[in-house]
PDB file of C-alpha atoms in Angstrom:
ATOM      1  CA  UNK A  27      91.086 132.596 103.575  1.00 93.00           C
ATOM      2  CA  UNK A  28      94.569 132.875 104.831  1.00 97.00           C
ATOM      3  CA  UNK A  29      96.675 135.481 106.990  1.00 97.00           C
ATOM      4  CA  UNK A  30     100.117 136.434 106.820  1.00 98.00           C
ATOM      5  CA  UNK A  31     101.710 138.538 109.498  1.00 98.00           C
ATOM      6  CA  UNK A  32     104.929 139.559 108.572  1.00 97.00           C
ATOM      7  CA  UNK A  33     107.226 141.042 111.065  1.00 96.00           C
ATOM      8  CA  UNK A  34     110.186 143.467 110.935  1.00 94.00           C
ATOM      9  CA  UNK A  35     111.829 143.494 113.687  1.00 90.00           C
ATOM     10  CA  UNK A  36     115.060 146.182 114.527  1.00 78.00           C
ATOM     11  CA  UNK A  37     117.261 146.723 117.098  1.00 61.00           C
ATOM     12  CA  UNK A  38     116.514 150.967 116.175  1.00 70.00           C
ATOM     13  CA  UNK A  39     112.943 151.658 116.737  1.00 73.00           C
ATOM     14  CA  UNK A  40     111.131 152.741 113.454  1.00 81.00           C
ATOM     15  CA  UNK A  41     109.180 155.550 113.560  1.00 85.00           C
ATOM     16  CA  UNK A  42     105.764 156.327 112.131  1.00 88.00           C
ATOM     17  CA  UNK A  43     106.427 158.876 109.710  1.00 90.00           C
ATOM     18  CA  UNK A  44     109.568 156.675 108.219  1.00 87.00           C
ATOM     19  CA  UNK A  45     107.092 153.444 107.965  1.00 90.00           C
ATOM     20  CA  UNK A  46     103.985 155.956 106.263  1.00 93.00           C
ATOM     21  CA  UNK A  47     106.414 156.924 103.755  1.00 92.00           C
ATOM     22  CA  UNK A  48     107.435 153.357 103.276  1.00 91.00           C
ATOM     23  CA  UNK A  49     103.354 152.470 102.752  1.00 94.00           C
ATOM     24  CA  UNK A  50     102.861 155.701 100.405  1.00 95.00           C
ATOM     25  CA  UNK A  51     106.010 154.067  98.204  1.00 93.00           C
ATOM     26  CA  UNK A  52     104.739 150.025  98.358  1.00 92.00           C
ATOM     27  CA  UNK A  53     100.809 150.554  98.152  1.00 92.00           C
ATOM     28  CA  UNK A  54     100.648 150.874  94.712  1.00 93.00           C
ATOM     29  CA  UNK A  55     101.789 146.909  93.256  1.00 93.00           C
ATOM     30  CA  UNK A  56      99.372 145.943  96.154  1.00 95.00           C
ATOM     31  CA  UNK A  57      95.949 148.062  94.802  1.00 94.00           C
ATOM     32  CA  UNK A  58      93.780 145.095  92.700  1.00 94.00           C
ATOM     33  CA  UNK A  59      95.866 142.421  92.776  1.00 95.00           C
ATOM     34  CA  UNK A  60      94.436 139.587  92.220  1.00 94.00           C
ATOM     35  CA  UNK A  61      94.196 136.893  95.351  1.00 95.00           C
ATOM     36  CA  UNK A  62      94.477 139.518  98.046  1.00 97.00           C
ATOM     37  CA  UNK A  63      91.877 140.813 100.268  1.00 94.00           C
ATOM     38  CA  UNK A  64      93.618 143.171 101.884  1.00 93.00           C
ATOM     39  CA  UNK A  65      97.176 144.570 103.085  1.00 96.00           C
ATOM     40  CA  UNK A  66      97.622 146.506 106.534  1.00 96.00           C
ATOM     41  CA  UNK A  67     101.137 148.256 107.465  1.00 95.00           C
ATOM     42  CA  UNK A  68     101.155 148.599 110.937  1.00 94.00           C
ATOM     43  CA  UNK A  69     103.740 150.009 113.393  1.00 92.00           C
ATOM     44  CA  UNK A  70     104.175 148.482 116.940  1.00 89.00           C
ATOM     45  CA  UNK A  71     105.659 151.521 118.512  1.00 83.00           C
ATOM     46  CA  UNK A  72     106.098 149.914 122.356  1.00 82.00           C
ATOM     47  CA  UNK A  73     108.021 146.518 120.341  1.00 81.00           C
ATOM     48  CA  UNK A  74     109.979 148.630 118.080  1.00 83.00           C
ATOM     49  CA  UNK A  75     108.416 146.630 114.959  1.00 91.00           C
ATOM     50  CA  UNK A  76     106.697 147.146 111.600  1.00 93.00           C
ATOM     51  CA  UNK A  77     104.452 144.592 110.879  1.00 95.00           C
ATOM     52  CA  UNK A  78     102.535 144.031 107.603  1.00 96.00           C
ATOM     53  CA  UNK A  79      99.494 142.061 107.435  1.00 97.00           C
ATOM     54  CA  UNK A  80      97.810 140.551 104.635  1.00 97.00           C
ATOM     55  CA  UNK A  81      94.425 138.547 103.682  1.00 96.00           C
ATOM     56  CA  UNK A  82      94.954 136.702 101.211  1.00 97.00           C
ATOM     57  CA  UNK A  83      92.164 134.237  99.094  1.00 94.00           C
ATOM     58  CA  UNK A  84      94.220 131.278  99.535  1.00 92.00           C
ATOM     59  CA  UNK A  85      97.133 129.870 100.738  1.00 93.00           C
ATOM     60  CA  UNK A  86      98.877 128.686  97.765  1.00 94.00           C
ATOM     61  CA  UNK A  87      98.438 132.752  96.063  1.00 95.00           C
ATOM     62  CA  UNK A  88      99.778 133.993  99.352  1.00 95.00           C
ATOM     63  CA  UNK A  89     102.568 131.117  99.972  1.00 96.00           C
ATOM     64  CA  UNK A  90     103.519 131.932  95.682  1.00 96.00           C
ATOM     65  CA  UNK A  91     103.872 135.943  96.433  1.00 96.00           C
ATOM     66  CA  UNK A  92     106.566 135.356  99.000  1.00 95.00           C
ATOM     67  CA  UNK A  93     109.524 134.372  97.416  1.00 96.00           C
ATOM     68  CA  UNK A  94     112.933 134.637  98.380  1.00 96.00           C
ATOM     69  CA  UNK A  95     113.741 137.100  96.164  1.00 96.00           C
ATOM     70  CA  UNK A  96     110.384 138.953  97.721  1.00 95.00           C
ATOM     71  CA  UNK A  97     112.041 138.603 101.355  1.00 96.00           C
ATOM     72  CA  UNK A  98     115.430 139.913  99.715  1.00 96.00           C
ATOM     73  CA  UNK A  99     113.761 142.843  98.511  1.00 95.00           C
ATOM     74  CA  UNK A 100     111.819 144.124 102.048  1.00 94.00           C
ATOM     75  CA  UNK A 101     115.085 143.251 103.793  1.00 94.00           C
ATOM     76  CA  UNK A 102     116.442 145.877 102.062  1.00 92.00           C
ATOM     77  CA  UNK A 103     113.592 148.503 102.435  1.00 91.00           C
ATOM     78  CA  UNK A 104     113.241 147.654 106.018  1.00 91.00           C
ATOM     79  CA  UNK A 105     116.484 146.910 106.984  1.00 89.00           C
ATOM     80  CA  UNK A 106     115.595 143.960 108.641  1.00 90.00           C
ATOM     81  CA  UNK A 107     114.905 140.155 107.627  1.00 94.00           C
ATOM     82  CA  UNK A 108     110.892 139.092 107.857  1.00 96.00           C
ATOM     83  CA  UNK A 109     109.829 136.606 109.671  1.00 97.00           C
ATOM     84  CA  UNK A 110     106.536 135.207 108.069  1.00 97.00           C
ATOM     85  CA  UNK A 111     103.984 133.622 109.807  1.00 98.00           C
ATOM     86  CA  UNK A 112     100.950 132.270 107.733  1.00 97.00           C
ATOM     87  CA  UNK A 113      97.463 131.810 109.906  1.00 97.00           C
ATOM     88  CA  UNK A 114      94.050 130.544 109.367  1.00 96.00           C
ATOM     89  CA  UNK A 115      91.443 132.674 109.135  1.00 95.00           C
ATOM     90  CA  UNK A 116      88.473 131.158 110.547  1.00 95.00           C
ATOM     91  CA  UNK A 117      86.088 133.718 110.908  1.00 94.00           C
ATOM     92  CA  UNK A 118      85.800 137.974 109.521  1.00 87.00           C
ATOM     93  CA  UNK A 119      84.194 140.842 110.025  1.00 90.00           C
ATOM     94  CA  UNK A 120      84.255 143.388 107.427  1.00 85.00           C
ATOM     95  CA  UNK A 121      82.517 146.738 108.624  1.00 90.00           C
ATOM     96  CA  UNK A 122      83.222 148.601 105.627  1.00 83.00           C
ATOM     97  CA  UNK A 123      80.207 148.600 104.147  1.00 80.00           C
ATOM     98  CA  UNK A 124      78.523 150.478 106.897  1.00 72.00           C
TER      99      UNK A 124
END
């Protein structure tokens, strides 16, 4: 399994209700597709960054979803360029279930 934390970083802080209308607007694509696990949109308030984070089966699906035309695209929306860091993810814990 791989990770992807991708980070939006801004000299303007974004705000929590601006990045929970971006998630409300993006979630849909995301629901069943095929090779990922799971996608997080998270907001680090105190670093003034969104950051997206995504589980993905493996590497090659998650390395094939981000194209440059992909980063074009969330530059827009975010107003900021990604930078995309792709991690190994040696262990999980899924509490869902419970």
């Amino acid at each position: 399994m791989i990770g992807v934390l991708v980070t939006f970083a801004q000299t303007g802080k974004f705000d929590r209700s601006t990045l929970a209308k971006i998630a409300g607007e993006l979630r849909g694509p995301f629901e069943g597709m095929a090779g990922l696990r799971f996608k997080s949109f998270m907001l680090d308030e105190e670093g003034g960054q969104a950051r997206n984070f995504y589980a993905w089966d493996d590497e090659e699906k998650a390395r094939s979803f981000f194209t440059a035309e992909l980063v074009e695209k969330v530059t827009g929306i975010y107003g900021a360029p990604p930078t995309i860091e792709y991690l190994d993810i040696v262990g999980f814990v899924d509490n869902s279930g419970t």
